[in-house]
Amino acid sequence: MMDRQEAVQKLATAGRLSIAHAEDLYDSFFPRPVVPQYVADWYEEHKEELNESIWEYLVNWDEIPWDDFKRWMSHTYSTQALTTLVNMHRFGYEVEKETRYTVRIKGIGGYSKYLNQDTNTQRWLFASKTELERFRAHHTRKELEANGFGWVFSCEGVEVKDVDDGND
């Protein structure tokens, strides 16, 4: 079976197209699945022996601890997990872009109003929304929850805004 790169080369040659145009054409025929990061991580770890890895995963289902990937696999009717893994293997994939949020305490003004993470020390602090690489004021829900800030999503005194929708 021909892989993506070989098919793109053949399209470019036969159709006298640029590689970029042939890639776009190929991708329009075979769209890449868009998956969460944890699915991409599992796939990357198992892609060399994908058939065996899927079989072993399913055979050992009861011994595998529950995590995001197992929850995704268990909802196979809605996620079409097996089809998605096969299509990832055949056509490539894209990782879902996670929504990022700014978090600030309502009524606090000035410099120290946004929750930031110092990327050098991994410490959390309130500061401005800075463009410095060392400090990050845009966080995913998963990052906030993993660091003990899941409560901000249900607290009336905290303003959580979606950065991606232009409301930061």
Coordinates of C-alpha atoms in Angstrom, one line a residue:
M1 CA 0.0 0.0 0.0
M2 CA 1.2 3.5 -0.9
D3 CA 1.8 5.9 2.0
R4 CA 0.8 9.6 2.0
Q5 CA 4.2 10.8 0.8
E6 CA 4.3 8.4 -2.1
A7 CA 0.7 9.3 -3.1
V8 CA 1.6 13.0 -2.9
Q9 CA 4.6 12.5 -5.1
K10 CA 2.6 10.5 -7.6
L11 CA -0.2 13.2 -7.7
A12 CA 2.4 15.9 -8.2
T13 CA 4.1 14.1 -11.1
A14 CA 1.0 12.8 -12.8
G15 CA -0.9 16.0 -12.4
R16 CA 2.1 18.3 -12.9
L17 CA 1.3 19.9 -9.6
S18 CA 3.4 21.5 -7.0
I19 CA 4.1 19.4 -3.9
A20 CA 2.0 21.9 -1.8
H21 CA -0.9 21.6 -4.2
A22 CA -0.7 17.8 -4.3
E23 CA -0.6 17.7 -0.5
D24 CA -3.7 19.9 -0.3
L25 CA -5.5 17.7 -2.9
Y26 CA -4.6 14.5 -1.1
D27 CA -5.7 15.9 2.2
S28 CA -9.1 16.9 0.6
F29 CA -9.6 13.2 -0.3
F30 CA -8.4 11.8 3.0
P31 CA -9.0 14.3 5.8
R32 CA -6.8 13.8 8.9
P33 CA -8.6 12.9 12.1
V34 CA -8.5 15.6 14.8
V35 CA -7.8 14.0 18.2
P36 CA -7.1 15.1 21.8
Q37 CA -3.5 15.2 22.9
Y38 CA -3.8 12.0 25.0
V39 CA -4.9 10.0 21.9
A40 CA -2.0 11.4 19.9
D41 CA 0.4 10.5 22.8
W42 CA -0.9 6.9 23.0
Y43 CA -0.7 6.6 19.2
E44 CA 2.9 7.9 19.0
E45 CA 3.9 5.4 21.7
H46 CA 2.3 2.4 19.8
K47 CA 2.3 3.3 16.1
E48 CA 5.2 0.9 15.2
E49 CA 3.1 -2.1 16.2
L50 CA -0.4 -0.6 16.1
N51 CA -2.4 -3.7 15.3
E52 CA -0.8 -5.7 18.1
S53 CA -1.0 -2.7 20.5
I54 CA -4.7 -2.3 19.9
W55 CA -5.3 -6.0 20.3
E56 CA -3.3 -6.1 23.6
Y57 CA -5.1 -3.1 24.9
L58 CA -8.5 -4.6 24.3
V59 CA -7.5 -8.1 25.5
N60 CA -6.1 -6.6 28.8
W61 CA -8.9 -4.1 29.2
D62 CA -9.8 -5.1 32.8
E63 CA -6.1 -4.7 33.9
I64 CA -5.6 -1.2 32.3
P65 CA -6.2 1.7 34.7
W66 CA -8.8 4.3 33.8
D67 CA -7.3 7.4 32.2
D68 CA -8.4 9.8 29.5
F69 CA -7.4 7.4 26.7
K70 CA -9.3 4.5 28.2
R71 CA -12.4 6.7 28.7
W72 CA -12.1 7.8 25.0
M73 CA -11.8 4.1 24.0
S74 CA -14.8 3.1 26.1
H75 CA -17.0 5.6 24.2
T76 CA -16.2 4.0 20.9
Y77 CA -19.7 4.5 19.5
S78 CA -19.3 8.3 19.7
T79 CA -15.5 8.5 19.2
Q80 CA -15.2 5.7 16.6
A81 CA -12.0 5.0 18.4
L82 CA -10.8 2.0 16.3
T83 CA -11.6 3.7 13.0
T84 CA -9.9 6.9 14.2
L85 CA -6.7 5.1 15.2
V86 CA -6.5 3.3 11.8
N87 CA -7.1 6.6 10.0
M88 CA -4.4 8.3 12.1
H89 CA -2.1 5.6 10.9
R90 CA -3.0 5.8 7.3
F91 CA -3.5 9.6 6.8
G92 CA -1.8 11.3 9.7
Y93 CA -3.7 13.4 12.3
E94 CA -4.0 16.8 13.9
V95 CA -4.2 17.5 17.6
E96 CA -7.2 19.4 18.9
K97 CA -6.4 22.9 20.0
E98 CA -7.2 23.2 23.6
T99 CA -9.1 26.3 24.8
R100 CA -7.0 28.6 26.8
Y101 CA -8.3 30.9 29.5
T102 CA -7.2 34.0 31.5
V103 CA -8.1 34.0 35.2
R104 CA -8.4 37.1 37.3
I105 CA -9.9 38.0 40.6
K106 CA -12.9 40.4 40.1
G107 CA -12.4 43.9 41.6
I108 CA -8.6 43.7 41.6
G109 CA -6.9 46.2 39.3
G110 CA -3.4 47.2 38.6
Y111 CA -0.5 45.0 37.8
S112 CA -1.3 41.9 39.8
K113 CA -4.7 40.9 38.5
Y114 CA -4.1 37.8 36.3
L115 CA -3.1 34.3 37.3
N116 CA 0.3 33.5 35.8
Q117 CA 2.7 30.6 35.8
D118 CA 6.4 31.2 36.0
T119 CA 7.6 28.7 33.4
N120 CA 11.1 28.6 35.0
T121 CA 10.1 27.7 38.5
Q122 CA 6.6 26.3 37.8
R123 CA 5.2 28.6 40.5
W124 CA 1.9 30.4 40.3
L125 CA 1.4 34.1 41.0
F126 CA -0.7 37.0 40.2
A127 CA 0.8 39.5 37.7
S128 CA -0.1 41.2 34.5
K129 CA -0.8 39.6 31.1
T130 CA 2.8 39.8 30.0
E131 CA 4.3 38.9 26.7
L132 CA 7.4 37.6 28.4
E133 CA 8.2 33.9 27.7
R134 CA 9.0 33.3 31.3
F135 CA 5.4 34.0 32.5
R136 CA 2.2 32.6 31.0
A137 CA -1.2 34.0 31.7
H138 CA -3.1 31.7 29.3
H139 CA -4.0 28.3 30.7
T140 CA -5.9 25.2 29.6
R141 CA -8.6 23.8 31.9
K142 CA -6.5 20.7 32.4
E143 CA -3.5 22.8 33.5
L144 CA -5.6 24.7 35.9
E145 CA -7.2 21.6 37.4
A146 CA -4.0 19.7 37.6
N147 CA -2.5 22.6 39.7
G148 CA -5.3 22.9 42.1
F149 CA -7.2 25.8 40.4
G150 CA -10.2 23.9 39.1
W151 CA -12.4 25.9 41.5
V152 CA -11.9 29.1 39.4
F153 CA -14.5 27.8 36.9
S154 CA -17.3 27.9 39.6
C155 CA -16.3 30.8 41.8
E156 CA -18.4 34.0 41.5
G157 CA -15.4 36.1 42.5
V158 CA -13.2 35.0 39.7
E159 CA -13.5 36.0 36.0
V160 CA -12.4 33.2 33.6
K161 CA -12.3 34.2 30.0
D162 CA -11.8 32.2 26.8
V163 CA -8.6 33.6 25.2
D164 CA -9.4 32.0 21.8
D165 CA -12.8 33.7 21.3
G166 CA -11.2 37.2 21.5
N167 CA -12.5 37.9 25.0
D168 CA -9.3 37.9 26.9

